[in-house]
Amino acid sequence: MQKPFNCEDTMKDIVIIGGGYAGLSCALRLGARVRKQGLAARVHLVSARPVVVERIRLHQRVAGQAMRERALDTLLAGTGVRLVRGAAEDIDVQAHTVRVDGEVLNWDRLVLAAGSRTDLQAVPGAAAHAVSIEPDTAVALMQRVAALPPGSRVAIVGGGLTGIETASEIAESCRGLQLDVRLVAGQRLAADFPPPARAHLRHTLERLGVQVIEGQRVVEVAADHLCTHAAPLPFDLCIWTAGFAAPPLARHAGLSCNAAGQVLVDPMLRALSHPAVYVAGDMGAPVQPPGQPLPQGCKSAMPMGVHVAENIVRELRGAAPDPFDFALMFYCVSLGRRDGLIQWADAAGALTGRTLTGRRAAWFKEFICKSTIWALQLERRGLPAVVWKRTGQPALPSQMHKELEPTER
Ligand SMILES: Cc1cc2nc3c(=O)[nH]c(=O)nc-3n(C[C@H](O)[C@H](O)[C@H](O)COP(=O)(O)OP(=O)(O)OC[C@H]3O[C@@H](n4cnc5c(N)ncnc54)[C@H](O)[C@@H]3O)c2cc1C
């Protein structure tokens, strides 16, 4: 028979997969709690990459801007968190093991925080002829952009925030290359945003010289053009930002997932099908909104990571885990380095007519990007710096009734 998790006389192993916003927030908070409270637990962070990947800045990298790289082992030094370098595979939810480059790790609690990638499989030809913005493609993509001859057509597919940020960044930073940047949206641009915000996005993109093509769903990507229901759209380089998929790790392990491969989680952020597995960040899909519908992004990934850490601490101390509670405050969109859009939400999480635009919005967005790293640096010193607004009305386990469809950033 399995011993209870809070058994005080045995050391517990907590394995966290993924060194992104969610995984790092979880590891640093857990490491600090274990250190300070003398809990009988070892924390292992499995990371496929040796550095902290600031994914929210990858479009800046693609546009040729320099990024500061921070080594993970430096960030984790002195925290008690053991860094395991390599890609996790073969999770065994019965035996409580996971394999990382030949090493088998045992776990008492597993935290899945392996993020997501752009889904290049949803449209025929996208995987062969388009490039998505990922930690392992950003530098090569930057080099391809920089090598384009003047007048080249860069098609950016996806009218969501990632497409908008990428188009504006390339148009502004690569002005000298005289590129013809086109942003192709299947629906309207930022379709969920209120009209004043959408008007600012459109106006700024046009000011930067981006041609915005709305309402043209791409049905296939050929070697040099996009096929839509209207006329073909030729390109010299196609950057795909539409849709996302979680890594297949969880589905292969037999966890219940939605169509995007995200693990279905209960209000405590435990996998519905396997409660010894917690999920944080893009990989998790709460079956009941945690207070409010959960927007994908580092704004929710870091709170989820910290909440999972606190729930594991509660379990280690013999208490029941708490439901996650999250309230959306705002969306931040960068539009190059000199403009931006801050879109506020009301108390119920609905987007309002209130926005901040222009240079002050660009500064605010830059501050938010920097603050993610500052928060991690404070967490490593044991200061709880990842904070978020709550509704005060989290979902309760008894209220679970529906499966949410994946929602993109
Ligand atoms: C260009 C761009 C701009 C964005 N801008 C914003 C923004 O302004 N605001 C916002 O809120 N969101 C933004 N997002 C979305 C945001 O980046 C993600 O929602 C966020 O990174 C999710 O955090 P995460 O920790 O879940 O995953 P990630 O940050 O993706 O981290 C997951 C980590 O797990 C690692 N990993 C994956 N598989 C394995 C494995 N098998 N073993 C070990 N490690 C593994 C990955 O290498 C990665 O380091 C942006 C995304 C992009 C692409």
Coordinates of C-alpha atoms and ligand atoms in Angstrom, one line a residue:
M1 CA 0.0 0.0 0.0
Q2 CA 1.3 3.5 -0.8
K3 CA 2.2 5.6 2.2
P4 CA 0.4 9.0 2.6
F5 CA 2.1 11.9 1.0
N6 CA 2.5 13.7 4.3
C7 CA 4.3 10.8 5.9
E8 CA 6.9 12.7 8.0
D9 CA 9.5 10.1 8.3
T10 CA 10.3 9.7 4.6
M11 CA 11.9 12.1 2.2
K12 CA 9.6 13.1 -0.6
D13 CA 10.7 13.8 -4.2
I14 CA 9.0 16.5 -6.1
V15 CA 9.9 16.6 -9.8
I16 CA 9.0 19.7 -11.9
I17 CA 9.2 19.4 -15.7
G18 CA 9.9 22.6 -17.5
G19 CA 12.2 25.6 -16.6
G20 CA 9.9 28.3 -18.0
Y21 CA 7.7 30.9 -16.1
A22 CA 5.5 28.3 -14.4
G23 CA 8.2 25.7 -13.6
L24 CA 10.7 28.2 -12.3
S25 CA 8.1 30.0 -10.1
C26 CA 7.1 26.6 -8.7
A27 CA 10.6 25.4 -8.1
L28 CA 11.8 28.6 -6.4
R29 CA 8.8 28.9 -4.1
L30 CA 9.0 25.3 -3.2
G31 CA 12.7 25.4 -2.7
A32 CA 12.3 28.4 -0.3
R33 CA 9.5 26.8 1.7
V34 CA 11.4 23.5 2.0
R35 CA 14.5 25.4 3.2
K36 CA 12.7 27.7 5.6
Q37 CA 10.3 25.2 7.1
G38 CA 12.7 22.2 7.1
L39 CA 10.3 20.0 5.2
A40 CA 11.4 16.5 4.3
A41 CA 11.4 17.0 0.5
R42 CA 13.8 17.2 -2.4
V43 CA 13.0 19.4 -5.4
H44 CA 14.2 18.5 -8.8
L45 CA 13.7 20.9 -11.8
V46 CA 14.0 19.2 -15.2
S47 CA 14.9 21.6 -18.0
A48 CA 15.5 20.9 -21.7
R49 CA 17.5 24.2 -21.9
P50 CA 20.4 25.5 -19.7
V51 CA 19.1 29.1 -19.7
V52 CA 16.0 31.0 -18.6
V53 CA 14.0 31.4 -21.8
E54 CA 12.1 34.7 -21.8
R55 CA 9.5 33.5 -24.2
I56 CA 7.5 36.7 -24.0
R57 CA 10.5 38.4 -25.7
L58 CA 11.1 36.0 -28.5
H59 CA 9.5 38.2 -31.1
Q60 CA 12.1 40.9 -30.2
R61 CA 14.9 38.3 -30.8
V62 CA 13.4 37.5 -34.2
A63 CA 13.5 41.2 -35.0
G64 CA 17.2 41.3 -34.3
Q65 CA 17.3 42.7 -30.7
A66 CA 19.9 41.3 -28.3
M67 CA 18.6 39.3 -25.4
R68 CA 20.3 38.8 -22.1
E69 CA 20.7 35.1 -21.3
R70 CA 20.6 33.9 -17.7
A71 CA 22.0 30.5 -16.7
L72 CA 19.5 28.4 -14.9
D73 CA 22.2 26.9 -12.6
T74 CA 23.1 30.5 -11.4
L75 CA 19.4 31.3 -10.7
L76 CA 19.0 28.0 -8.8
A77 CA 22.3 28.2 -6.9
G78 CA 21.7 28.1 -3.1
T79 CA 18.0 27.4 -3.4
G80 CA 18.3 23.7 -2.7
V81 CA 16.6 22.9 -6.1
R82 CA 18.5 20.3 -8.1
L83 CA 18.7 21.1 -11.8
V84 CA 18.4 18.1 -14.0
R85 CA 19.4 19.0 -17.6
G86 CA 17.6 17.2 -20.4
A87 CA 14.2 16.5 -21.9
A88 CA 11.8 14.5 -19.8
E89 CA 10.1 11.6 -21.5
D90 CA 8.2 8.4 -20.6
I91 CA 6.3 9.5 -17.6
D92 CA 5.0 6.4 -15.8
V93 CA 2.0 7.5 -13.6
Q94 CA 1.7 4.0 -12.0
A95 CA 5.3 3.6 -11.0
H96 CA 5.8 7.3 -10.3
T97 CA 8.9 7.7 -12.5
V98 CA 10.0 9.8 -15.4
R99 CA 13.1 9.3 -17.7
V100 CA 15.4 12.2 -18.4
D101 CA 18.2 11.4 -20.9
G102 CA 18.6 7.9 -19.6
E103 CA 18.3 8.8 -15.9
V104 CA 15.1 7.6 -14.2
L105 CA 13.7 9.9 -11.6
N106 CA 11.3 8.8 -8.9
W107 CA 8.6 11.2 -7.8
D108 CA 6.0 11.5 -5.1
R109 CA 4.5 14.6 -6.7
L110 CA 5.1 15.5 -10.4
V111 CA 4.6 19.0 -11.7
L112 CA 4.0 19.4 -15.4
A113 CA 5.1 22.8 -16.6
A114 CA 6.5 22.1 -20.1
G115 CA 4.6 24.9 -21.7
S116 CA 3.3 24.9 -25.3
R117 CA 4.5 25.4 -28.9
T118 CA 2.8 27.0 -31.9
D119 CA 0.7 24.3 -33.6
L120 CA 2.1 23.9 -37.1
Q121 CA 0.1 20.7 -37.8
A122 CA -3.4 22.4 -37.9
V123 CA -3.0 23.6 -41.5
P124 CA -1.5 21.5 -44.4
G125 CA 1.9 22.8 -45.5
A126 CA 2.6 25.0 -42.4
A127 CA 5.1 22.6 -40.9
A128 CA 7.0 22.4 -44.2
H129 CA 6.9 26.0 -45.4
A130 CA 6.3 28.2 -42.3
V131 CA 8.4 28.9 -39.2
S132 CA 7.1 29.4 -35.7
I133 CA 8.7 31.4 -33.0
E134 CA 10.1 29.0 -30.4
P135 CA 13.2 29.1 -28.2
D136 CA 15.0 26.8 -30.6
T137 CA 14.0 28.6 -33.8
A138 CA 14.2 32.3 -32.8
V139 CA 17.9 32.9 -33.6
A140 CA 17.7 31.1 -37.0
L141 CA 14.6 33.0 -37.8
M142 CA 16.3 36.3 -36.9
Q143 CA 19.1 35.4 -39.3
R144 CA 16.6 34.6 -42.1
V145 CA 14.8 37.9 -41.6
A146 CA 18.2 39.8 -41.6
A147 CA 19.3 38.1 -44.8
L148 CA 16.1 39.0 -46.8
P149 CA 16.7 41.2 -49.8
P150 CA 14.9 44.6 -49.8
G151 CA 11.2 44.4 -50.8
S152 CA 10.9 40.8 -49.6
R153 CA 7.4 39.8 -48.4
V154 CA 7.1 38.6 -44.9
A155 CA 3.7 37.0 -44.1
I156 CA 2.9 36.7 -40.4
V157 CA -0.1 34.4 -40.0
G158 CA -2.3 34.9 -36.9
G159 CA -4.3 37.9 -35.8
G160 CA -3.8 37.2 -32.1
L161 CA -1.4 39.1 -29.8
T162 CA 1.7 37.1 -30.8
G163 CA 1.1 37.9 -34.5
I164 CA 0.5 41.6 -33.7
E165 CA 3.6 41.9 -31.6
T166 CA 5.8 40.1 -34.1
A167 CA 4.6 42.1 -37.1
S168 CA 5.1 45.5 -35.3
E169 CA 8.5 44.5 -33.9
I170 CA 9.8 43.4 -37.3
A171 CA 8.3 46.4 -39.1
E172 CA 9.9 48.8 -36.6
S173 CA 13.3 47.1 -35.9
C174 CA 13.9 46.0 -39.5
R175 CA 12.8 49.3 -41.2
G176 CA 16.2 49.5 -42.9
L177 CA 15.6 46.2 -44.7
Q178 CA 12.5 47.7 -46.5
L179 CA 10.5 44.6 -46.0
D180 CA 6.9 44.2 -47.0
V181 CA 5.3 43.0 -43.8
R182 CA 1.8 41.5 -44.0
L183 CA -0.3 40.3 -41.0
V184 CA -2.9 37.8 -42.0
A185 CA -5.8 37.2 -39.6
G186 CA -8.4 34.5 -40.1
Q187 CA -11.0 36.7 -38.3
R188 CA -10.7 40.3 -37.2
L189 CA -7.5 41.5 -35.6
A190 CA -7.5 40.8 -31.8
A191 CA -11.1 39.7 -32.2
D192 CA -11.8 39.6 -28.5
F193 CA -10.7 43.1 -27.8
P194 CA -13.1 46.1 -27.5
P195 CA -13.3 48.5 -30.5
P196 CA -11.0 51.3 -29.1
A197 CA -8.2 48.8 -28.5
R198 CA -8.6 47.2 -31.9
A199 CA -8.6 50.6 -33.5
H200 CA -5.3 51.5 -31.8
L201 CA -3.7 48.2 -32.9
R202 CA -4.8 48.7 -36.5
H203 CA -3.7 52.3 -36.6
T204 CA -0.3 51.5 -35.1
L205 CA 0.4 48.6 -37.4
E206 CA -0.5 50.8 -40.4
R207 CA 1.7 53.6 -39.1
L208 CA 4.6 51.0 -39.0
G209 CA 3.9 50.0 -42.6
V210 CA 2.3 46.6 -41.8
Q211 CA -0.4 45.6 -44.3
V212 CA -3.2 44.1 -42.2
I213 CA -5.3 41.5 -44.0
E214 CA -8.3 40.5 -41.9
G215 CA -10.9 37.8 -42.4
Q216 CA -8.8 35.6 -44.6
R217 CA -8.4 32.1 -43.1
V218 CA -5.3 30.3 -44.4
V219 CA -6.3 26.8 -45.5
E220 CA -2.9 25.7 -46.8
V221 CA 0.6 26.9 -47.0
A222 CA 2.5 26.3 -50.3
A223 CA 6.2 26.9 -50.8
D224 CA 5.8 30.5 -51.7
H225 CA 2.2 31.5 -51.0
L226 CA -0.7 31.2 -48.6
C227 CA -3.9 29.6 -49.9
T228 CA -7.0 31.3 -48.6
H229 CA -10.6 31.3 -49.8
A230 CA -9.8 34.5 -51.6
A231 CA -6.7 35.2 -53.8
P232 CA -3.4 33.5 -52.9
L233 CA -1.0 35.6 -50.8
P234 CA 2.6 35.3 -52.0
F235 CA 5.5 35.4 -49.5
D236 CA 9.2 35.1 -49.3
L237 CA 9.1 34.2 -45.6
C238 CA 6.1 32.9 -43.6
I239 CA 6.0 33.2 -39.8
W240 CA 3.2 31.2 -38.2
T241 CA 1.8 32.4 -34.9
A242 CA -1.8 30.9 -35.0
G243 CA -2.8 28.2 -32.6
F244 CA -0.8 26.3 -30.0
A245 CA -0.4 22.7 -28.8
A246 CA 1.0 21.4 -25.5
P247 CA 3.8 18.8 -25.7
P248 CA 2.6 15.2 -26.1
L249 CA 4.3 14.1 -22.9
A250 CA 1.1 14.1 -20.8
R251 CA -1.1 12.4 -23.4
H252 CA 1.5 9.7 -23.9
A253 CA 1.5 9.1 -20.2
G254 CA -2.3 8.5 -20.3
L255 CA -3.4 11.8 -18.6
S256 CA -6.8 13.2 -19.6
C257 CA -6.1 16.1 -22.1
N258 CA -8.1 18.4 -24.3
A259 CA -7.7 18.8 -28.1
A260 CA -4.6 21.0 -27.7
G261 CA -2.9 18.4 -25.5
Q262 CA -3.4 20.4 -22.3
V263 CA -4.0 18.4 -19.2
L264 CA -7.5 18.8 -17.7
V265 CA -7.0 19.9 -14.1
D266 CA -9.2 20.3 -11.1
P267 CA -9.5 23.5 -9.1
M268 CA -6.4 22.6 -7.1
L269 CA -4.5 22.3 -10.4
R270 CA -4.1 18.5 -10.1
A271 CA -4.6 16.4 -13.2
L272 CA -8.2 15.2 -13.2
S273 CA -7.2 11.7 -14.0
H274 CA -4.1 11.5 -11.8
P275 CA -4.2 13.7 -8.7
A276 CA -0.5 13.0 -7.8
V277 CA 0.3 15.1 -10.9
Y278 CA 0.0 18.9 -10.7
V279 CA 0.0 21.1 -13.8
A280 CA 1.0 24.7 -14.2
G281 CA 1.2 27.2 -17.0
D282 CA 0.2 26.6 -20.7
M283 CA 0.1 22.9 -20.1
G284 CA -2.9 23.0 -17.8
A285 CA -6.6 23.6 -18.7
P286 CA -8.8 24.0 -15.6
V287 CA -12.1 22.3 -16.2
Q288 CA -13.8 25.0 -14.1
P289 CA -12.6 28.6 -14.4
P290 CA -10.5 29.4 -11.4
G291 CA -12.6 32.4 -10.4
Q292 CA -12.5 33.8 -13.9
P293 CA -11.6 32.2 -17.3
L294 CA -7.8 31.7 -17.3
P295 CA -6.0 33.7 -20.0
Q296 CA -2.9 31.9 -21.3
G297 CA 0.4 33.7 -20.7
C298 CA 3.1 34.3 -18.2
K299 CA 0.5 36.4 -16.2
S300 CA -1.3 33.1 -15.3
A301 CA 1.7 30.7 -15.6
M302 CA 3.7 32.2 -12.8
P303 CA 0.7 32.3 -10.3
M304 CA -0.2 28.8 -11.3
G305 CA 3.4 27.7 -10.6
V306 CA 3.4 29.3 -7.2
H307 CA 0.0 28.0 -6.3
V308 CA 1.1 24.5 -7.1
A309 CA 4.2 24.9 -4.9
E310 CA 2.0 26.1 -2.0
N311 CA -0.4 23.2 -2.5
I312 CA 2.5 20.7 -2.4
V313 CA 3.7 22.4 0.8
R314 CA 0.2 22.0 2.3
E315 CA 0.1 18.3 1.4
L316 CA 3.6 17.9 2.9
R317 CA 2.2 19.3 6.1
G318 CA -0.8 17.1 6.1
A319 CA -3.3 19.7 4.9
A320 CA -5.6 19.5 1.9
P321 CA -4.7 21.5 -1.2
D322 CA -6.5 24.8 -1.9
P323 CA -8.4 25.8 -5.1
F324 CA -6.6 28.2 -7.4
D325 CA -8.2 31.7 -7.7
F326 CA -7.2 34.1 -10.4
A327 CA -8.6 37.5 -11.6
L328 CA -7.4 39.1 -14.9
M329 CA -6.2 42.7 -14.4
F330 CA -5.0 43.6 -17.9
Y331 CA -3.4 42.5 -21.2
C332 CA -0.1 44.1 -22.2
V333 CA 0.7 44.3 -25.9
S334 CA 4.0 45.7 -27.3
L335 CA 3.8 47.5 -30.6
G336 CA 7.5 47.9 -31.3
R337 CA 9.6 49.7 -28.7
R338 CA 7.8 53.0 -28.8
D339 CA 4.1 52.1 -28.7
G340 CA 1.9 49.6 -26.9
L341 CA -1.5 48.8 -25.6
I342 CA -2.6 48.1 -22.1
Q343 CA -6.1 46.8 -22.1
W344 CA -7.8 46.8 -18.7
A345 CA -10.3 44.3 -17.4
D346 CA -13.1 45.0 -15.0
A347 CA -13.7 43.1 -11.7
A348 CA -15.4 40.3 -13.5
G349 CA -12.5 39.9 -16.0
A350 CA -14.4 41.4 -18.9
L351 CA -12.3 43.8 -21.1
T352 CA -13.4 47.4 -20.7
G353 CA -13.1 50.5 -22.8
R354 CA -10.2 51.6 -20.7
T355 CA -6.8 51.5 -22.3
L356 CA -3.3 53.0 -22.1
T357 CA -1.5 53.5 -25.4
G358 CA 1.6 55.1 -26.9
R359 CA 5.0 55.5 -25.3
R360 CA 3.7 55.1 -21.7
A361 CA 2.1 51.8 -22.7
A362 CA 5.4 50.6 -24.2
W363 CA 7.2 51.5 -20.9
F364 CA 4.6 49.7 -18.9
K365 CA 4.9 46.6 -21.0
E366 CA 8.7 46.7 -20.7
F367 CA 8.3 47.1 -17.0
I368 CA 6.0 44.0 -16.9
C369 CA 8.5 41.9 -18.9
K370 CA 11.4 43.0 -16.6
S371 CA 9.2 42.3 -13.5
T372 CA 8.9 38.6 -14.4
I373 CA 12.6 38.2 -14.0
W374 CA 12.8 40.4 -10.9
A375 CA 10.1 38.4 -9.3
L376 CA 12.0 35.1 -10.0
Q377 CA 15.2 36.7 -8.5
L378 CA 13.3 37.7 -5.4
E379 CA 11.6 34.3 -5.1
R380 CA 15.1 32.7 -5.2
R381 CA 16.0 34.7 -2.1
G382 CA 12.8 33.4 -0.3
L383 CA 10.8 36.6 -0.9
P384 CA 7.3 35.8 -2.2
A385 CA 7.2 38.2 -5.1
V386 CA 4.9 36.4 -7.6
V387 CA 1.6 38.0 -6.6
W388 CA -1.7 38.2 -8.4
K389 CA -5.3 39.5 -8.0
R390 CA -7.9 37.0 -6.9
T391 CA -11.7 37.1 -7.2
G392 CA -12.3 35.7 -3.7
Q393 CA -14.6 33.2 -5.3
P394 CA -12.5 30.3 -6.5
A395 CA -14.1 27.2 -8.1
L396 CA -14.9 24.4 -5.8
P397 CA -14.4 20.8 -6.6
S398 CA -18.1 20.1 -6.4
Q399 CA -18.8 22.8 -9.1
M400 CA -16.8 21.0 -11.8
H401 CA -19.1 20.3 -14.7
K402 CA -17.5 21.2 -18.0
E403 CA -14.4 20.9 -20.0
L404 CA -13.0 24.1 -21.3
E405 CA -11.8 24.4 -24.8
P406 CA -8.2 25.6 -25.2
T407 CA -7.9 29.4 -25.1
E408 CA -5.0 31.1 -26.7
R409 CA -3.1 34.1 -25.4
Ligands
LIG1 C1 6.5 35.7 -29.2 C2 5.6 35.5 -27.9 C3 5.3 36.6 -27.1 C4 4.5 36.4 -26.0 N1 4.2 37.5 -25.2 C5 3.5 37.3 -24.1 C6 3.1 38.4 -23.3 O1 3.5 39.6 -23.6 N2 2.4 38.2 -22.1 C7 2.0 36.9 -21.8 O2 1.4 36.8 -20.7 N3 2.3 35.9 -22.6 C8 3.0 36.0 -23.7 N4 3.3 34.9 -24.5 C9 2.9 33.6 -24.0 C10 3.8 33.1 -23.0 O3 5.1 33.1 -23.4 C11 3.4 31.7 -22.5 O4 2.1 31.6 -22.2 C12 4.3 31.3 -21.3 O5 5.6 31.2 -21.7 C13 3.8 30.0 -20.6 O6 4.7 29.7 -19.6 P1 5.0 28.2 -19.3 O7 6.0 28.2 -18.1 O8 3.8 27.4 -19.2 O9 5.8 27.6 -20.6 P2 7.1 28.1 -21.3 O10 7.5 29.5 -20.9 O11 7.0 27.7 -22.7 O12 8.2 27.1 -20.6 C14 8.2 25.7 -20.7 C15 9.6 25.2 -20.6 O13 9.5 23.8 -20.6 C16 10.6 23.3 -21.4 N5 10.2 21.9 -21.8 C17 9.3 21.5 -22.8 N6 9.2 20.2 -22.9 C18 10.1 19.7 -21.9 C19 10.5 18.4 -21.6 N7 10.0 17.3 -22.1 N8 11.4 18.3 -20.6 C20 12.0 19.4 -20.0 N9 11.7 20.6 -20.3 C21 10.7 20.8 -21.3 C22 10.7 24.3 -22.5 O14 11.9 24.2 -23.1 C23 10.4 25.6 -21.8 O15 11.6 26.1 -21.3 C24 4.1 35.1 -25.6 C25 4.4 34.0 -26.4 C26 5.2 34.2 -27.6 C27 5.6 33.0 -28.4

